[in-house]
Each structure stands twice: as C-alpha cells, then as structure tokens.
Amino acid sequence: MRIDKILSNLGYGSRKEVKKLLKSGGLTVNGQVEKDGKAQADPYADTIILNGEEIHYREFIYLLMNKPPGVISATEDKREETVVDLLSMEDAVFEPFPVGRLDKDTEGLLLLTNDGQLSHQLLSPKKHVPKTYFAVIEGEVTEKDIDAFKQGVTLDDGYVTKPGHLKILKSGISSDIELTITEGKFHQVKRMFESVGKRVVYLQRISMGPLKLDEELELGEYRELTEEELDQLKNYQVTDVNS
Ligand code: URA
C-alpha cells in the first residue's frame, strides 16, 4: 500500500498534508527514512515509525462502550450529542458506527465498529442474537409477567414479540429485573412492559451475544474488544435463551 494512503487512512491528514509530513524526514520503514509518499510498504508486516512512534495499522476497529444517558446512538446529529462524539480522534478516523441502537436514556453496552459485515450478522433478525437488559420497573413484576414474556406479548402496534426470558431480581413497589430478548424492535423492552401495564424507569444493556458490559468502564468510557472477545463474537452461535 502507498505510504501516503496508509498515513491518511490513519487520520494523519490529507495526502497533501501527509506529503509535507514526510518531507520533514520523520518517517522510517524498517529503519530506513522514507520521504516519498508514493513508496510502498506493507502496513501489517513492515515496521513503520513516525516521529519516534510505531504505527499500528488495521482496517477495522471494534469498540465496547458503556453508553451514558443523554447521548444518541448515531454517528452524527445536528442538535444532539452522539456516541461517536465521545470517541477520541484516533478512533473516530476509522469511522465506526453503533451496532444497533439504544434509546437516548438507555445506558450500557454498545458496540461500535466499521466492520459492516459483522454488524450485519449481529443485527440480522435471522441470527436471534440475545441481548440482556437490566431494568428498574415501576410496579410489582410477577410470575405472571414471566409467563407472558415467555409466550410473547402483543405490543401497541399489534406486533407479537418472540419469547423473552424474564428474571426477577427484586419485586415490590419497584422491581429489579433482567430481560433477555432476541429482537430489536423500537423501544422493545419499554413496550413489552407497557403491554403488561408496567413502566420501565431505568434501562441498561448488560450483554449482547457473548459480549458483557465491562464493569471497569465508567459511563461514556470505551475500550477496544480483546482478541478473545472478537473471536467469540465472530464465531458466535446462538443457543436457545429459553432453554
Ligand atoms: N429496549 C428499549 O426499550 N430501549 C432500548 O434502548 C433498548 C431496548
């Protein structure tokens, strides 16, 4: 790959700006100074050092974010702050986008990537990737709700959901629950509870397929997936959440 392309792909500026950067003599490929942007290098095999720092080239980026409330799951918006606005320049240059959406007030696990194929696989309705949410519910969640969700409930637009697995952690005037669903309809968790006459007052996604929310991440923080997490995600085979 041309050296100027490698650098501009990584966000070091336009080809023109990169040309200037190279002229200064700060770039070496396997120890040799390279000033010509048209020269070729293998970004995966060669050691490329720019101003003393080694460059780590990759095509795809996979970020695990603990989404805070108050930001929207989009790449850009005229009025609202987006999850992409929370990324450092270094990561934003890869142009990652959120895999699926969480509501503005929902917190928790959000995957961002520029790998369209993986995103497509994870979101495909055929794949039934389970997503687990922790929620605080106004009202007493009961065994009856567990059964209703197991059967599938009818949402306000007449859609009958696929079975959901509801676990009650604490039941009372306010209840704590975990709900696992395999679909991603608009406001699905909130609407499932509405269908049984209850209201979600706090919602957090805690897992998606094999990925778990990293407790070390503060709201708004993110990190790259580990190699193990990425392998698990790519090789993920769905098992029945209701078994
Ligand atoms: N279900 C909801 O109602 N909201 C979300 O953000 C995710 C699932």
CSV table of C-alpha atoms and ligand atoms in Angstrom, one decimal:
chain,number,residue,atom,x,y,z
A,1,MET,CA,0.0,0.0,0.0
A,2,ARG,CA,1.3,3.5,-0.7
A,3,ILE,CA,2.7,5.2,2.4
A,4,ASP,CA,0.7,8.4,1.9
A,5,LYS,CA,-2.5,6.2,1.8
A,6,ILE,CA,-1.5,4.4,5.0
A,7,LEU,CA,-1.0,7.6,6.8
A,8,SER,CA,-4.1,9.4,5.6
A,9,ASN,CA,-6.2,6.3,6.3
A,10,LEU,CA,-5.0,6.6,9.9
A,11,GLY,CA,-6.0,10.2,10.1
A,12,TYR,CA,-2.7,11.9,9.7
A,13,GLY,CA,-4.2,14.4,7.2
A,14,SER,CA,-4.9,14.6,3.5
A,15,ARG,CA,-2.4,13.3,1.0
A,16,LYS,CA,-1.1,16.8,0.6
A,17,GLU,CA,-0.6,17.2,4.4
A,18,VAL,CA,1.0,13.8,4.6
A,19,LYS,CA,3.4,14.8,1.8
A,20,LYS,CA,4.6,17.7,3.9
A,21,LEU,CA,4.9,15.5,7.0
A,22,LEU,CA,7.1,13.0,5.0
A,23,LYS,CA,9.3,15.8,3.7
A,24,SER,CA,10.3,16.5,7.3
A,25,GLY,CA,12.1,13.1,7.3
A,26,GLY,CA,10.3,11.8,10.4
A,27,LEU,CA,9.2,8.5,8.9
A,28,THR,CA,11.1,5.3,8.7
A,29,VAL,CA,10.1,2.0,7.2
A,30,ASN,CA,12.1,-0.9,8.7
A,31,GLY,CA,14.7,1.6,9.8
A,32,GLN,CA,15.1,3.4,6.5
A,33,VAL,CA,14.0,7.0,6.2
A,34,GLU,CA,11.2,7.3,3.6
A,35,LYS,CA,10.2,10.7,2.2
A,36,ASP,CA,8.3,9.6,-0.8
A,37,GLY,CA,4.6,9.2,-0.2
A,38,LYS,CA,4.3,7.0,-3.4
A,39,ALA,CA,6.7,4.4,-2.0
A,40,GLN,CA,5.0,1.1,-1.0
A,41,ALA,CA,5.0,-0.5,2.4
A,42,ASP,CA,3.2,-3.4,3.9
A,43,PRO,CA,1.3,-1.8,6.9
A,44,TYR,CA,0.8,-5.2,8.6
A,45,ALA,CA,4.4,-6.6,8.2
A,46,ASP,CA,6.7,-3.6,8.0
A,47,THR,CA,7.8,-1.6,11.0
A,48,ILE,CA,6.7,2.0,10.3
A,49,ILE,CA,7.8,4.7,12.7
A,50,LEU,CA,6.6,8.2,12.6
A,51,ASN,CA,8.3,10.8,14.7
A,52,GLY,CA,9.5,8.1,17.1
A,53,GLU,CA,6.2,6.3,17.4
A,54,GLU,CA,5.3,3.0,15.8
A,55,ILE,CA,2.2,2.9,13.7
A,56,HIS,CA,-0.3,0.2,14.2
A,57,TYR,CA,-2.4,-0.2,11.1
A,58,ARG,CA,-5.7,-2.0,10.9
A,59,GLU,CA,-8.7,-1.8,8.7
A,60,PHE,CA,-11.3,-2.5,11.3
A,61,ILE,CA,-11.9,-1.2,14.8
A,62,TYR,CA,-14.2,-2.7,17.4
A,63,LEU,CA,-15.1,-0.6,20.5
A,64,LEU,CA,-17.0,-1.6,23.5
A,65,MET,CA,-18.7,1.4,25.1
A,66,ASN,CA,-20.6,1.9,28.3
A,67,LYS,CA,-23.1,4.3,26.8
A,68,PRO,CA,-24.2,7.1,29.1
A,69,PRO,CA,-27.7,8.5,29.2
A,70,GLY,CA,-28.3,11.7,27.2
A,71,VAL,CA,-26.5,10.8,24.0
A,72,ILE,CA,-28.0,9.2,20.9
A,73,SER,CA,-26.8,6.1,19.1
A,74,ALA,CA,-26.0,7.7,15.8
A,75,THR,CA,-22.8,8.8,14.0
A,76,GLU,CA,-23.9,12.5,13.6
A,77,ASP,CA,-26.7,14.7,14.5
A,78,LYS,CA,-27.4,18.5,14.1
A,79,ARG,CA,-28.6,19.0,17.6
A,80,GLU,CA,-27.9,16.1,19.9
A,81,GLU,CA,-24.6,14.7,21.1
A,82,THR,CA,-23.9,11.3,19.6
A,83,VAL,CA,-21.9,8.2,20.8
A,84,VAL,CA,-19.4,8.9,18.1
A,85,ASP,CA,-18.8,12.4,19.6
A,86,LEU,CA,-17.5,10.6,22.7
A,87,LEU,CA,-14.6,8.9,20.7
A,88,SER,CA,-11.1,10.2,20.5
A,89,MET,CA,-9.9,11.5,17.1
A,90,GLU,CA,-7.5,8.5,16.9
A,91,ASP,CA,-10.6,6.1,17.0
A,92,ALA,CA,-13.0,8.4,15.1
A,93,VAL,CA,-10.8,8.4,12.0
A,94,PHE,CA,-11.9,4.8,11.4
A,95,GLU,CA,-15.5,6.0,11.1
A,96,PRO,CA,-17.1,3.4,13.4
A,97,PHE,CA,-20.8,3.3,13.8
A,98,PRO,CA,-23.0,1.8,16.5
A,99,VAL,CA,-24.2,-1.7,16.0
A,100,GLY,CA,-27.9,-1.3,16.7
A,101,ARG,CA,-29.5,1.4,18.8
A,102,LEU,CA,-30.1,2.2,22.4
A,103,ASP,CA,-32.6,4.9,23.4
A,104,LYS,CA,-31.2,8.2,24.4
A,105,ASP,CA,-32.0,7.5,28.1
A,106,THR,CA,-30.7,3.9,28.0
A,107,GLU,CA,-27.2,3.1,29.3
A,108,GLY,CA,-24.8,0.2,28.9
A,109,LEU,CA,-23.2,-2.0,26.4
A,110,LEU,CA,-22.9,-0.6,22.9
A,111,LEU,CA,-20.6,-2.0,20.3
A,112,LEU,CA,-19.1,0.4,17.7
A,113,THR,CA,-17.3,-0.8,14.6
A,114,ASN,CA,-16.6,0.0,11.0
A,115,ASP,CA,-16.9,-3.7,10.1
A,116,GLY,CA,-20.2,-3.7,8.2
A,117,GLN,CA,-20.2,-7.4,7.7
A,118,LEU,CA,-20.0,-8.2,11.4
A,119,SER,CA,-22.6,-5.6,12.2
A,120,HIS,CA,-25.0,-7.0,9.6
A,121,GLN,CA,-24.5,-10.5,11.1
A,122,LEU,CA,-25.2,-9.4,14.6
A,123,LEU,CA,-28.3,-7.4,13.7
A,124,SER,CA,-29.8,-9.9,11.3
A,125,PRO,CA,-33.2,-11.0,12.5
A,126,LYS,CA,-32.4,-14.5,11.4
A,127,LYS,CA,-29.5,-14.7,13.8
A,128,HIS,CA,-31.5,-14.1,17.0
A,129,VAL,CA,-28.6,-12.7,18.9
A,130,PRO,CA,-29.8,-12.4,22.6
A,131,LYS,CA,-29.5,-9.1,24.3
A,132,THR,CA,-29.9,-8.9,28.1
A,133,TYR,CA,-31.1,-5.8,29.9
A,134,PHE,CA,-31.2,-4.8,33.5
A,135,ALA,CA,-34.2,-2.6,34.3
A,136,VAL,CA,-35.9,-1.0,37.2
A,137,ILE,CA,-39.7,-1.3,36.8
A,138,GLU,CA,-42.4,0.8,38.4
A,139,GLY,CA,-44.8,-1.7,39.9
A,140,GLU,CA,-44.6,-5.3,41.0
A,141,VAL,CA,-43.2,-7.7,38.4
A,142,THR,CA,-44.7,-11.2,39.0
A,143,GLU,CA,-44.6,-14.8,37.8
A,144,LYS,CA,-47.5,-13.9,35.5
A,145,ASP,CA,-45.2,-11.5,33.6
A,146,ILE,CA,-42.5,-14.2,33.3
A,147,ASP,CA,-45.1,-16.4,31.7
A,148,ALA,CA,-46.5,-13.7,29.5
A,149,PHE,CA,-43.0,-12.8,28.2
A,150,LYS,CA,-42.2,-16.5,27.7
A,151,GLN,CA,-45.3,-16.8,25.4
A,152,GLY,CA,-44.6,-13.5,23.6
A,153,VAL,CA,-46.6,-10.3,24.3
A,154,THR,CA,-48.6,-8.0,21.9
A,155,LEU,CA,-47.1,-4.6,21.5
A,156,ASP,CA,-49.1,-1.4,21.0
A,157,ASP,CA,-48.9,-1.8,17.2
A,158,GLY,CA,-50.2,-5.4,17.3
A,159,TYR,CA,-46.7,-7.0,16.9
A,160,VAL,CA,-46.4,-10.2,18.9
A,161,THR,CA,-42.9,-10.5,20.3
A,162,LYS,CA,-40.7,-13.6,20.2
A,163,PRO,CA,-40.3,-15.3,23.6
A,164,GLY,CA,-38.4,-13.2,26.2
A,165,HIS,CA,-36.7,-14.6,29.2
A,166,LEU,CA,-37.6,-12.6,32.3
A,167,LYS,CA,-35.7,-12.9,35.6
A,168,ILE,CA,-37.0,-11.1,38.7
A,169,LEU,CA,-34.1,-9.9,40.9
A,170,LYS,CA,-36.3,-7.9,43.4
A,171,SER,CA,-40.0,-7.5,43.4
A,172,GLY,CA,-42.0,-4.8,45.2
A,173,ILE,CA,-43.5,-1.3,44.5
A,174,SER,CA,-40.4,-1.0,42.4
A,175,SER,CA,-38.9,-4.2,40.8
A,176,ASP,CA,-35.4,-5.0,39.5
A,177,ILE,CA,-35.3,-7.4,36.6
A,178,GLU,CA,-33.2,-8.9,33.8
A,179,LEU,CA,-34.8,-9.5,30.5
A,180,THR,CA,-33.3,-11.3,27.6
A,181,ILE,CA,-34.7,-10.8,24.1
A,182,THR,CA,-33.6,-11.8,20.7
A,183,GLU,CA,-35.1,-9.0,18.7
A,184,GLY,CA,-34.5,-5.3,18.5
A,185,LYS,CA,-37.9,-3.6,17.8
A,186,PHE,CA,-38.1,0.1,18.5
A,187,HIS,CA,-38.3,0.7,22.4
A,188,GLN,CA,-38.9,-3.0,22.7
A,189,VAL,CA,-38.2,-3.5,26.4
A,190,LYS,CA,-40.2,-0.5,27.4
A,191,ARG,CA,-43.1,-1.5,25.2
A,192,MET,CA,-43.1,-5.1,26.4
A,193,PHE,CA,-43.5,-3.8,30.0
A,194,GLU,CA,-46.2,-1.4,28.8
A,195,SER,CA,-48.1,-4.4,27.4
A,196,VAL,CA,-48.3,-5.8,30.9
A,197,GLY,CA,-49.2,-2.4,32.4
A,198,LYS,CA,-45.8,-1.5,33.9
A,199,ARG,CA,-43.3,1.2,33.3
A,200,VAL,CA,-39.5,1.0,32.8
A,201,VAL,CA,-37.9,3.7,34.8
A,202,TYR,CA,-34.2,2.7,34.3
A,203,LEU,CA,-32.8,0.6,31.5
A,204,GLN,CA,-29.2,-0.7,31.0
A,205,ARG,CA,-28.0,-3.2,28.4
A,206,ILE,CA,-25.7,-5.7,30.1
A,207,SER,CA,-24.9,-8.2,27.4
A,208,MET,CA,-25.1,-8.8,23.7
A,209,GLY,CA,-24.4,-12.3,22.4
A,210,PRO,CA,-21.1,-13.3,24.1
A,211,LEU,CA,-20.2,-9.7,25.0
A,212,LYS,CA,-20.6,-8.5,28.5
A,213,LEU,CA,-20.7,-4.9,29.8
A,214,ASP,CA,-17.3,-4.2,31.3
A,215,GLU,CA,-17.8,-3.0,34.9
A,216,GLU,CA,-14.5,-1.2,34.7
A,217,LEU,CA,-15.8,1.2,32.2
A,218,GLU,CA,-17.4,4.4,33.6
A,219,LEU,CA,-20.4,5.8,31.7
A,220,GLY,CA,-19.1,7.3,28.5
A,221,GLU,CA,-15.9,5.3,28.5
A,222,TYR,CA,-14.9,2.7,26.0
A,223,ARG,CA,-12.2,0.3,25.1
A,224,GLU,CA,-11.2,-1.9,22.2
A,225,LEU,CA,-12.5,-5.5,22.2
A,226,THR,CA,-9.9,-8.0,23.3
A,227,GLU,CA,-8.9,-10.6,20.7
A,228,GLU,CA,-10.8,-13.2,22.7
A,229,GLU,CA,-14.0,-11.1,22.7
A,230,LEU,CA,-13.7,-10.5,19.0
A,231,ASP,CA,-13.1,-14.2,18.2
A,232,GLN,CA,-16.1,-15.1,20.4
A,233,LEU,CA,-18.2,-12.5,18.6
A,234,LYS,CA,-17.2,-13.7,15.1
A,235,ASN,CA,-17.8,-17.3,15.9
A,236,TYR,CA,-20.9,-16.8,17.9
A,237,GLN,CA,-23.6,-19.5,17.6
A,238,VAL,CA,-26.9,-18.8,19.2
A,239,THR,CA,-28.3,-21.1,21.8
A,240,ASP,CA,-31.9,-21.0,22.9
A,241,VAL,CA,-32.2,-18.4,25.6
A,242,ASN,CA,-35.4,-20.1,26.9
A,243,SER,CA,-33.9,-23.5,27.5
B,1,URA,N1,-35.5,-1.6,24.5
B,1,URA,C1,-35.8,-0.3,24.8
B,1,URA,O1,-37.0,0.0,25.1
B,1,URA,N2,-34.9,0.6,24.7
B,1,URA,C2,-33.6,0.4,24.4
B,1,URA,O2,-32.8,1.3,24.4
B,1,URA,C3,-33.2,-0.9,24.1
B,1,URA,C4,-34.2,-1.9,24.2
